[in-house]
């Protein structure tokens, strides 16, 4: 008997329908085969399904079982085909009758017949909505991912036995109640508060500007100056994810299995901090079956690269295109896959291998050759794509002394209020442009309309370009930063003072 079950396959973030065709034939030698460009994980489905069916008190057929995953020219990988294959076999041998209404089945089986947390359920829910299919059956531990998608019924399945009873009408599985996205999105308590960062007022100001406009920032300073703490505190001043941004991020995290069992929408902006030994594929994405890298996991959030010069040269150079375009395209012989990568880069480095170059209190032990070789690891084109360049000095010992009478610095909450106001201005400014959310997203062609300079500001900018020999890219990025500073002051026109402040974060490495 032939049975057809609906499931899905992921090609990057693109989701395709897969029809799981199950044929149980009395004629021919007994066997169990899967065809349709299946990966090793899918091939192992045979053993999991057979054992799960037997342990669910169903007699496994002694027959020739053929599974075809159609379309056959589409690569299939992962363990999500366990459930549709098992249901197809149980239906084909007459143990249950599936309803005529279309439904998707997806999930990994344990050997006892229970369903395990499976990556990609959120993507399945989006596909079901797009295709107009009302019902999806997925593991209970993954069902919350799908509950935020409107107009579909999400049935959380514990095991094969409960699903069989559901279709027989013995004990129905209740669909999850839909969850309102806006109810999930809320403020998250950050790891560090800006009030805990001692001193470093200029660094705090630079990070505020970066967060307000979505700009990349580079911090150079000796060990212990607070670069890492500043970067981690930045998570607390970033504006909350919008509904659209949250859905974008959740798609990536669902695909990669980074949503924990029972988890749902990603509520806060990602903060990714990979170690400097991370491979190029781990950072950028790729592999024989392309998967997202750290830059895509940081989409709509922060990618913090500590010890920036210690990352592989090829890895750093591969950041060029994503920093410019906001996405990465991974090409293989079988085709190309595009992953979103619109992140804020926060990079930190020491001034030299020992970290004490220019320190008035500690002597640098590095030779001139070592210093030059260390600094040459950061190429001009990469540094050109970073909007704000900042020197973070060692913390003054007076700021380290515990004194109850000392006035604490501004909290993250207070700084975040200003950033939210600046982002609202930008949201209103770019409401007619679908792919632009902040000043850093602007194309050069948009600056004439959205970044109008006063005569004095224009004159200062021209003088700076001539004096510091700024590149064209630096020139345009400088204007974007000045636009953000003006937004923080709620100024429609970019004034001379805004350009002057933007310049002090730009000319450090350009002149």
mmCIF file of C-alpha atoms in Angstrom, residues 11-378:
data_model
loop_
_atom_site.group_PDB
_atom_site.id
_atom_site.type_symbol
_atom_site.label_atom_id
_atom_site.label_comp_id
_atom_site.label_asym_id
_atom_site.label_seq_id
_atom_site.Cartn_x
_atom_site.Cartn_y
_atom_site.Cartn_z
ATOM 1 C CA UNK A 11 18.099 24.801 1.810
ATOM 2 C CA UNK A 12 19.748 27.516 3.852
ATOM 3 C CA UNK A 13 16.856 29.576 5.226
ATOM 4 C CA UNK A 14 14.662 28.613 2.293
ATOM 5 C CA UNK A 15 12.107 25.903 3.113
ATOM 6 C CA UNK A 16 10.790 23.454 0.512
ATOM 7 C CA UNK A 17 7.937 20.943 0.570
ATOM 8 C CA UNK A 18 8.942 17.296 0.777
ATOM 9 C CA UNK A 19 6.507 14.495 0.087
ATOM 10 C CA UNK A 20 7.421 11.351 2.013
ATOM 11 C CA UNK A 21 6.141 8.464 -0.108
ATOM 12 C CA UNK A 22 5.885 5.169 1.800
ATOM 13 C CA UNK A 23 5.204 1.924 -0.020
ATOM 14 C CA UNK A 24 4.771 -1.369 1.853
ATOM 15 C CA UNK A 25 4.710 -4.256 -0.637
ATOM 16 C CA UNK A 26 3.921 -7.917 0.129
ATOM 17 C CA UNK A 27 5.817 -9.039 -2.950
ATOM 18 C CA UNK A 28 9.593 -9.090 -3.092
ATOM 19 C CA UNK A 29 12.260 -9.728 -0.474
ATOM 20 C CA UNK A 30 11.708 -8.016 2.919
ATOM 21 C CA UNK A 31 13.760 -4.872 3.268
ATOM 22 C CA UNK A 32 13.749 -1.214 4.264
ATOM 23 C CA UNK A 33 15.230 1.382 1.902
ATOM 24 C CA UNK A 34 15.223 5.173 1.667
ATOM 25 C CA UNK A 35 15.808 6.988 -1.641
ATOM 26 C CA UNK A 36 15.668 10.661 -2.599
ATOM 27 C CA UNK A 37 19.135 12.170 -1.994
ATOM 28 C CA UNK A 38 19.131 11.397 1.728
ATOM 29 C CA UNK A 39 22.062 12.255 4.028
ATOM 30 C CA UNK A 40 23.619 9.844 6.550
ATOM 31 C CA UNK A 41 21.320 11.135 9.321
ATOM 32 C CA UNK A 42 18.278 10.423 7.149
ATOM 33 C CA UNK A 43 19.597 6.934 6.310
ATOM 34 C CA UNK A 44 19.747 6.199 10.040
ATOM 35 C CA UNK A 45 16.021 6.984 10.195
ATOM 36 C CA UNK A 46 15.380 3.326 9.273
ATOM 37 C CA UNK A 47 16.780 1.984 12.557
ATOM 38 C CA UNK A 48 15.128 4.619 14.732
ATOM 39 C CA UNK A 49 11.727 4.216 13.072
ATOM 40 C CA UNK A 50 11.748 0.412 13.163
ATOM 41 C CA UNK A 51 12.670 0.257 16.857
ATOM 42 C CA UNK A 52 10.253 3.074 17.803
ATOM 43 C CA UNK A 53 7.331 1.336 16.054
ATOM 44 C CA UNK A 54 8.083 -1.999 17.771
ATOM 45 C CA UNK A 55 8.391 -0.282 21.190
ATOM 46 C CA UNK A 56 5.031 1.412 20.548
ATOM 47 C CA UNK A 57 3.391 -2.048 20.574
ATOM 48 C CA UNK A 58 2.874 -2.154 16.794
ATOM 49 C CA UNK A 59 4.032 -5.135 14.791
ATOM 50 C CA UNK A 60 6.618 -4.030 12.255
ATOM 51 C CA UNK A 61 5.753 -5.440 8.807
ATOM 52 C CA UNK A 62 7.854 -8.203 7.288
ATOM 53 C CA UNK A 63 7.668 -6.724 3.809
ATOM 54 C CA UNK A 64 9.552 -4.664 1.262
ATOM 55 C CA UNK A 65 9.360 -1.058 2.505
ATOM 56 C CA UNK A 66 10.455 1.702 0.151
ATOM 57 C CA UNK A 67 10.629 5.340 1.237
ATOM 58 C CA UNK A 68 10.968 8.052 -1.397
ATOM 59 C CA UNK A 69 11.664 11.631 -0.328
ATOM 60 C CA UNK A 70 10.354 13.717 -3.216
ATOM 61 C CA UNK A 71 11.553 15.738 -5.039
ATOM 62 C CA UNK A 72 14.442 13.323 -5.408
ATOM 63 C CA UNK A 73 16.941 15.962 -6.606
ATOM 64 C CA UNK A 74 16.613 18.041 -3.419
ATOM 65 C CA UNK A 75 19.178 17.255 -0.694
ATOM 66 C CA UNK A 76 17.607 16.020 2.554
ATOM 67 C CA UNK A 77 19.418 16.104 5.882
ATOM 68 C CA UNK A 78 18.580 15.952 9.568
ATOM 69 C CA UNK A 79 16.460 13.693 11.741
ATOM 70 C CA UNK A 80 13.095 15.420 11.221
ATOM 71 C CA UNK A 81 11.904 12.773 8.744
ATOM 72 C CA UNK A 82 11.554 10.121 11.480
ATOM 73 C CA UNK A 83 7.965 11.070 12.316
ATOM 74 C CA UNK A 84 6.569 11.284 8.760
ATOM 75 C CA UNK A 85 8.255 7.983 7.813
ATOM 76 C CA UNK A 86 6.880 6.234 10.920
ATOM 77 C CA UNK A 87 3.355 7.611 10.393
ATOM 78 C CA UNK A 88 3.523 6.608 6.720
ATOM 79 C CA UNK A 89 4.424 3.009 7.599
ATOM 80 C CA UNK A 90 1.784 2.729 10.356
ATOM 81 C CA UNK A 91 -0.822 4.136 7.976
ATOM 82 C CA UNK A 92 0.284 1.868 5.106
ATOM 83 C CA UNK A 93 -0.193 -1.295 7.226
ATOM 84 C CA UNK A 94 -3.673 -0.175 8.274
ATOM 85 C CA UNK A 95 -3.005 0.650 11.931
ATOM 86 C CA UNK A 96 -4.493 4.149 11.489
ATOM 87 C CA UNK A 97 -6.402 6.178 8.932
ATOM 88 C CA UNK A 98 -5.079 9.686 8.268
ATOM 89 C CA UNK A 99 -7.609 12.498 7.730
ATOM 90 C CA UNK A 100 -8.077 13.851 4.217
ATOM 91 C CA UNK A 101 -7.107 17.375 5.353
ATOM 92 C CA UNK A 102 -3.461 18.141 4.598
ATOM 93 C CA UNK A 103 -1.035 18.243 7.527
ATOM 94 C CA UNK A 104 2.730 18.474 8.037
ATOM 95 C CA UNK A 105 4.648 15.954 10.156
ATOM 96 C CA UNK A 106 8.148 16.620 11.432
ATOM 97 C CA UNK A 107 10.265 15.378 14.322
ATOM 98 C CA UNK A 108 13.002 13.043 15.557
ATOM 99 C CA UNK A 109 12.037 9.778 17.244
ATOM 100 C CA UNK A 110 13.643 8.164 20.259
ATOM 101 C CA UNK A 111 13.885 4.381 20.309
ATOM 102 C CA UNK A 112 10.988 4.193 22.794
ATOM 103 C CA UNK A 113 8.678 6.021 20.389
ATOM 104 C CA UNK A 114 8.800 9.423 22.078
ATOM 105 C CA UNK A 115 9.658 12.562 20.116
ATOM 106 C CA UNK A 116 12.786 14.583 20.779
ATOM 107 C CA UNK A 117 13.427 18.304 20.400
ATOM 108 C CA UNK A 118 14.067 18.903 16.677
ATOM 109 C CA UNK A 119 15.576 21.941 14.994
ATOM 110 C CA UNK A 120 13.669 23.789 12.275
ATOM 111 C CA UNK A 121 10.104 23.621 13.644
ATOM 112 C CA UNK A 122 9.671 27.396 13.399
ATOM 113 C CA UNK A 123 10.552 27.224 9.698
ATOM 114 C CA UNK A 124 7.978 24.451 9.231
ATOM 115 C CA UNK A 125 5.288 26.656 10.773
ATOM 116 C CA UNK A 126 6.144 29.490 8.383
ATOM 117 C CA UNK A 127 5.980 27.071 5.434
ATOM 118 C CA UNK A 128 2.584 25.764 6.570
ATOM 119 C CA UNK A 129 1.213 29.298 6.750
ATOM 120 C CA UNK A 130 2.617 30.120 3.319
ATOM 121 C CA UNK A 131 1.115 26.935 1.794
ATOM 122 C CA UNK A 132 -2.231 27.369 3.522
ATOM 123 C CA UNK A 133 -1.924 24.091 5.464
ATOM 124 C CA UNK A 134 -3.680 24.464 8.815
ATOM 125 C CA UNK A 135 -2.274 21.557 10.868
ATOM 126 C CA UNK A 136 1.278 20.609 11.846
ATOM 127 C CA UNK A 137 2.347 17.749 14.148
ATOM 128 C CA UNK A 138 5.686 18.336 15.858
ATOM 129 C CA UNK A 139 7.531 17.296 19.055
ATOM 130 C CA UNK A 140 6.088 18.863 22.213
ATOM 131 C CA UNK A 141 9.518 20.179 23.217
ATOM 132 C CA UNK A 142 9.727 22.136 19.948
ATOM 133 C CA UNK A 143 6.095 23.170 19.565
ATOM 134 C CA UNK A 144 6.464 26.553 21.289
ATOM 135 C CA UNK A 145 8.596 27.740 18.374
ATOM 136 C CA UNK A 146 5.620 27.331 16.042
ATOM 137 C CA UNK A 147 2.947 28.723 18.375
ATOM 138 C CA UNK A 148 3.813 32.322 17.460
ATOM 139 C CA UNK A 149 2.875 31.792 13.806
ATOM 140 C CA UNK A 150 -0.719 32.852 13.156
ATOM 141 C CA UNK A 151 -3.468 30.878 11.381
ATOM 142 C CA UNK A 152 -2.094 27.372 11.933
ATOM 143 C CA UNK A 153 -2.890 24.643 14.466
ATOM 144 C CA UNK A 154 0.199 23.341 16.248
ATOM 145 C CA UNK A 155 -0.245 19.859 17.725
ATOM 146 C CA UNK A 156 2.436 19.001 20.301
ATOM 147 C CA UNK A 157 3.160 15.264 20.110
ATOM 148 C CA UNK A 158 4.696 13.336 23.008
ATOM 149 C CA UNK A 159 5.068 9.942 21.327
ATOM 150 C CA UNK A 160 3.789 7.678 18.559
ATOM 151 C CA UNK A 161 1.183 6.052 20.816
ATOM 152 C CA UNK A 162 -0.477 9.381 21.638
ATOM 153 C CA UNK A 163 -0.511 10.375 17.953
ATOM 154 C CA UNK A 164 -2.152 7.078 16.953
ATOM 155 C CA UNK A 165 -4.808 7.512 19.658
ATOM 156 C CA UNK A 166 -5.404 11.040 18.357
ATOM 157 C CA UNK A 167 -6.121 9.866 14.814
ATOM 158 C CA UNK A 168 -8.284 7.019 16.082
ATOM 159 C CA UNK A 169 -10.313 9.539 18.084
ATOM 160 C CA UNK A 170 -9.546 7.837 21.400
ATOM 161 C CA UNK A 171 -7.717 10.761 23.025
ATOM 162 C CA UNK A 172 -7.316 13.968 21.067
ATOM 163 C CA UNK A 173 -4.179 16.097 21.257
ATOM 164 C CA UNK A 174 -5.098 19.686 21.978
ATOM 165 C CA UNK A 175 -3.554 22.297 19.698
ATOM 166 C CA UNK A 176 -1.424 24.927 21.404
ATOM 167 C CA UNK A 177 -2.991 28.300 22.002
ATOM 168 C CA UNK A 178 -1.546 30.964 19.673
ATOM 169 C CA UNK A 179 0.970 33.279 21.318
ATOM 170 C CA UNK A 180 1.012 37.010 20.636
ATOM 171 C CA UNK A 181 4.495 38.046 19.540
ATOM 172 C CA UNK A 182 4.304 41.441 21.260
ATOM 173 C CA UNK A 183 3.604 39.731 24.598
ATOM 174 C CA UNK A 184 6.847 37.764 24.328
ATOM 175 C CA UNK A 185 9.109 40.650 23.342
ATOM 176 C CA UNK A 186 10.226 42.476 26.464
ATOM 177 C CA UNK A 187 13.220 43.969 28.216
ATOM 178 C CA UNK A 188 15.966 41.561 29.273
ATOM 179 C CA UNK A 189 18.242 42.165 32.248
ATOM 180 C CA UNK A 190 21.760 42.662 30.827
ATOM 181 C CA UNK A 191 24.867 40.916 32.154
ATOM 182 C CA UNK A 192 26.563 44.246 32.939
ATOM 183 C CA UNK A 193 25.115 47.704 33.563
ATOM 184 C CA UNK A 194 26.906 50.790 32.284
ATOM 185 C CA UNK A 195 26.829 52.234 35.800
ATOM 186 C CA UNK A 196 29.171 49.381 36.836
ATOM 187 C CA UNK A 197 31.830 50.449 34.302
ATOM 188 C CA UNK A 198 34.271 52.695 36.151
ATOM 189 C CA UNK A 199 35.432 55.787 34.267
ATOM 190 C CA UNK A 200 35.806 55.436 30.466
ATOM 191 C CA UNK A 201 33.314 58.224 29.701
ATOM 192 C CA UNK A 202 34.499 58.651 26.127
ATOM 193 C CA UNK A 203 34.156 54.911 25.478
ATOM 194 C CA UNK A 204 30.618 54.948 26.873
ATOM 195 C CA UNK A 205 29.717 57.854 24.626
ATOM 196 C CA UNK A 206 31.149 56.074 21.568
ATOM 197 C CA UNK A 207 29.193 52.907 22.377
ATOM 198 C CA UNK A 208 26.020 54.972 22.786
ATOM 199 C CA UNK A 209 26.528 56.436 19.306
ATOM 200 C CA UNK A 210 27.257 52.988 17.873
ATOM 201 C CA UNK A 211 24.100 51.504 19.430
ATOM 202 C CA UNK A 212 21.940 54.433 18.329
ATOM 203 C CA UNK A 213 22.922 54.126 14.672
ATOM 204 C CA UNK A 214 23.937 50.461 14.378
ATOM 205 C CA UNK A 215 27.572 51.375 13.679
ATOM 206 C CA UNK A 216 30.670 49.176 13.866
ATOM 207 C CA UNK A 217 33.215 50.101 16.527
ATOM 208 C CA UNK A 218 36.850 49.230 17.216
ATOM 209 C CA UNK A 219 38.388 49.598 20.702
ATOM 210 C CA UNK A 220 42.127 49.530 21.311
ATOM 211 C CA UNK A 221 43.584 49.553 24.794
ATOM 212 C CA UNK A 222 45.814 47.728 27.286
ATOM 213 C CA UNK A 223 44.704 44.567 29.115
ATOM 214 C CA UNK A 224 42.302 45.299 31.967
ATOM 215 C CA UNK A 225 41.092 48.629 30.599
ATOM 216 C CA UNK A 226 37.518 47.321 30.420
ATOM 217 C CA UNK A 227 37.079 46.637 26.702
ATOM 218 C CA UNK A 228 35.315 43.309 27.204
ATOM 219 C CA UNK A 229 33.083 44.626 29.971
ATOM 220 C CA UNK A 230 32.101 47.618 27.830
ATOM 221 C CA UNK A 231 31.233 45.333 24.921
ATOM 222 C CA UNK A 232 29.105 43.051 27.095
ATOM 223 C CA UNK A 233 27.363 46.014 28.730
ATOM 224 C CA UNK A 234 26.356 47.164 25.244
ATOM 225 C CA UNK A 235 23.706 44.433 25.136
ATOM 226 C CA UNK A 236 21.783 46.371 27.785
ATOM 227 C CA UNK A 237 21.495 49.601 25.768
ATOM 228 C CA UNK A 238 20.496 48.162 22.417
ATOM 229 C CA UNK A 239 16.866 48.812 21.441
ATOM 230 C CA UNK A 240 14.461 45.893 21.798
ATOM 231 C CA UNK A 241 13.953 43.659 18.790
ATOM 232 C CA UNK A 242 10.980 44.606 16.660
ATOM 233 C CA UNK A 243 8.522 41.863 15.724
ATOM 234 C CA UNK A 244 9.973 41.610 12.214
ATOM 235 C CA UNK A 245 13.561 41.466 13.489
ATOM 236 C CA UNK A 246 12.648 38.830 16.076
ATOM 237 C CA UNK A 247 11.157 36.591 13.381
ATOM 238 C CA UNK A 248 14.299 36.993 11.240
ATOM 239 C CA UNK A 249 16.590 36.006 14.118
ATOM 240 C CA UNK A 250 14.362 33.127 15.236
ATOM 241 C CA UNK A 251 14.496 31.590 11.742
ATOM 242 C CA UNK A 252 18.291 31.408 11.940
ATOM 243 C CA UNK A 253 18.323 30.042 15.488
ATOM 244 C CA UNK A 254 15.658 27.448 14.695
ATOM 245 C CA UNK A 255 17.599 26.272 11.628
ATOM 246 C CA UNK A 256 20.821 25.852 13.631
ATOM 247 C CA UNK A 257 19.171 24.239 16.671
ATOM 248 C CA UNK A 258 20.042 27.133 18.975
ATOM 249 C CA UNK A 259 16.523 27.415 20.410
ATOM 250 C CA UNK A 260 16.473 25.273 23.587
ATOM 251 C CA UNK A 261 13.736 22.685 24.275
ATOM 252 C CA UNK A 262 10.536 24.516 25.205
ATOM 253 C CA UNK A 263 11.907 27.786 23.805
ATOM 254 C CA UNK A 264 10.080 30.137 21.500
ATOM 255 C CA UNK A 265 10.891 33.458 19.828
ATOM 256 C CA UNK A 266 14.310 35.010 20.321
ATOM 257 C CA UNK A 267 13.502 37.915 22.629
ATOM 258 C CA UNK A 268 16.725 39.866 22.772
ATOM 259 C CA UNK A 269 19.295 41.001 20.273
ATOM 260 C CA UNK A 270 21.979 38.343 19.767
ATOM 261 C CA UNK A 271 25.389 38.858 21.316
ATOM 262 C CA UNK A 272 27.953 36.486 19.835
ATOM 263 C CA UNK A 273 31.526 36.324 21.067
ATOM 264 C CA UNK A 274 33.466 33.592 19.203
ATOM 265 C CA UNK A 275 37.010 32.685 20.265
ATOM 266 C CA UNK A 276 39.822 33.880 18.019
ATOM 267 C CA UNK A 277 40.654 30.262 17.099
ATOM 268 C CA UNK A 278 37.263 29.924 15.353
ATOM 269 C CA UNK A 279 37.646 28.674 11.787
ATOM 270 C CA UNK A 280 36.608 30.688 8.762
ATOM 271 C CA UNK A 281 33.600 28.407 8.191
ATOM 272 C CA UNK A 282 32.618 28.748 11.854
ATOM 273 C CA UNK A 283 32.791 32.528 11.606
ATOM 274 C CA UNK A 284 31.405 33.195 8.123
ATOM 275 C CA UNK A 285 29.373 30.040 7.465
ATOM 276 C CA UNK A 286 29.688 27.306 4.869
ATOM 277 C CA UNK A 287 30.510 23.611 4.808
ATOM 278 C CA UNK A 288 29.570 20.915 2.292
ATOM 279 C CA UNK A 289 25.936 21.468 3.277
ATOM 280 C CA UNK A 290 26.134 25.238 3.948
ATOM 281 C CA UNK A 291 25.127 26.343 7.431
ATOM 282 C CA UNK A 292 25.129 29.795 9.072
ATOM 283 C CA UNK A 293 28.251 31.025 10.841
ATOM 284 C CA UNK A 294 28.697 33.370 13.790
ATOM 285 C CA UNK A 295 28.056 36.458 11.649
ATOM 286 C CA UNK A 296 24.568 35.167 10.801
ATOM 287 C CA UNK A 297 23.894 34.109 14.402
ATOM 288 C CA UNK A 298 24.703 37.745 15.279
ATOM 289 C CA UNK A 299 22.116 39.039 12.751
ATOM 290 C CA UNK A 300 20.322 42.125 14.152
ATOM 291 C CA UNK A 301 22.658 42.007 17.147
ATOM 292 C CA UNK A 302 26.315 42.313 18.113
ATOM 293 C CA UNK A 303 29.329 40.303 16.949
ATOM 294 C CA UNK A 304 32.087 40.859 19.503
ATOM 295 C CA UNK A 305 35.538 39.875 18.291
ATOM 296 C CA UNK A 306 37.965 40.131 21.208
ATOM 297 C CA UNK A 307 41.683 39.889 20.412
ATOM 298 C CA UNK A 308 40.764 41.056 16.905
ATOM 299 C CA UNK A 309 44.255 40.727 15.331
ATOM 300 C CA UNK A 310 44.515 37.110 16.544
ATOM 301 C CA UNK A 311 41.737 35.932 14.228
ATOM 302 C CA UNK A 312 42.933 34.246 11.038
ATOM 303 C CA UNK A 313 43.821 36.627 8.220
ATOM 304 C CA UNK A 314 41.463 34.885 5.798
ATOM 305 C CA UNK A 315 38.625 35.002 8.335
ATOM 306 C CA UNK A 316 39.019 38.757 8.824
ATOM 307 C CA UNK A 317 39.222 39.427 5.095
ATOM 308 C CA UNK A 318 36.072 37.341 4.581
ATOM 309 C CA UNK A 319 34.225 39.853 6.806
ATOM 310 C CA UNK A 320 34.519 42.553 4.125
ATOM 311 C CA UNK A 321 31.466 41.651 2.029
ATOM 312 C CA UNK A 322 29.087 40.951 4.956
ATOM 313 C CA UNK A 323 30.087 44.244 6.627
ATOM 314 C CA UNK A 324 29.293 46.097 3.420
ATOM 315 C CA UNK A 325 26.183 44.235 2.207
ATOM 316 C CA UNK A 326 24.553 42.780 5.331
ATOM 317 C CA UNK A 327 24.485 39.212 4.007
ATOM 318 C CA UNK A 328 26.861 36.414 3.041
ATOM 319 C CA UNK A 329 26.554 34.239 -0.060
ATOM 320 C CA UNK A 330 28.043 30.735 0.219
ATOM 321 C CA UNK A 331 28.542 29.064 -3.164
ATOM 322 C CA UNK A 332 29.072 25.347 -3.694
ATOM 323 C CA UNK A 333 28.953 23.053 -6.731
ATOM 324 C CA UNK A 334 25.338 22.129 -5.925
ATOM 325 C CA UNK A 335 24.264 25.772 -5.738
ATOM 326 C CA UNK A 336 24.531 28.900 -3.599
ATOM 327 C CA UNK A 337 22.909 29.793 -0.296
ATOM 328 C CA UNK A 338 22.474 33.296 1.123
ATOM 329 C CA UNK A 339 22.385 33.954 4.865
ATOM 330 C CA UNK A 340 21.520 37.322 6.458
ATOM 331 C CA UNK A 341 24.371 38.953 8.376
ATOM 332 C CA UNK A 342 23.320 42.461 9.344
ATOM 333 C CA UNK A 343 25.231 42.804 12.590
ATOM 334 C CA UNK A 344 27.119 45.419 14.583
ATOM 335 C CA UNK A 345 30.803 44.570 14.770
ATOM 336 C CA UNK A 346 32.425 45.387 18.096
ATOM 337 C CA UNK A 347 36.142 44.596 17.863
ATOM 338 C CA UNK A 348 38.759 44.909 20.581
ATOM 339 C CA UNK A 349 42.551 44.685 20.480
ATOM 340 C CA UNK A 350 45.682 45.442 22.435
ATOM 341 C CA UNK A 351 48.055 48.046 20.951
ATOM 342 C CA UNK A 352 50.862 45.448 20.752
ATOM 343 C CA UNK A 353 51.471 41.769 21.622
ATOM 344 C CA UNK A 354 52.257 42.520 25.294
ATOM 345 C CA UNK A 355 49.533 45.166 25.440
ATOM 346 C CA UNK A 356 51.488 47.995 27.053
ATOM 347 C CA UNK A 357 52.550 50.134 24.088
ATOM 348 C CA UNK A 358 52.001 53.777 25.054
ATOM 349 C CA UNK A 359 51.189 52.916 28.680
ATOM 350 C CA UNK A 360 52.705 55.653 30.896
ATOM 351 C CA UNK A 361 53.105 53.256 33.855
ATOM 352 C CA UNK A 362 54.204 49.992 32.234
ATOM 353 C CA UNK A 363 57.004 49.418 29.772
ATOM 354 C CA UNK A 364 56.322 47.733 26.461
ATOM 355 C CA UNK A 365 58.546 44.670 25.964
ATOM 356 C CA UNK A 366 57.823 44.220 22.257
ATOM 357 C CA UNK A 367 60.330 44.922 19.495
ATOM 358 C CA UNK A 368 59.506 47.300 16.677
ATOM 359 C CA UNK A 369 59.194 44.335 14.308
ATOM 360 C CA UNK A 370 56.733 42.562 16.628
ATOM 361 C CA UNK A 371 54.594 45.696 16.974
ATOM 362 C CA UNK A 372 54.559 46.319 13.224
ATOM 363 C CA UNK A 373 53.762 42.682 12.456
ATOM 364 C CA UNK A 374 50.952 42.660 15.041
ATOM 365 C CA UNK A 375 49.319 45.830 13.735
ATOM 366 C CA UNK A 376 49.667 44.736 10.093
ATOM 367 C CA UNK A 377 47.260 41.844 10.783
ATOM 368 C CA UNK A 378 44.441 44.368 10.505
#
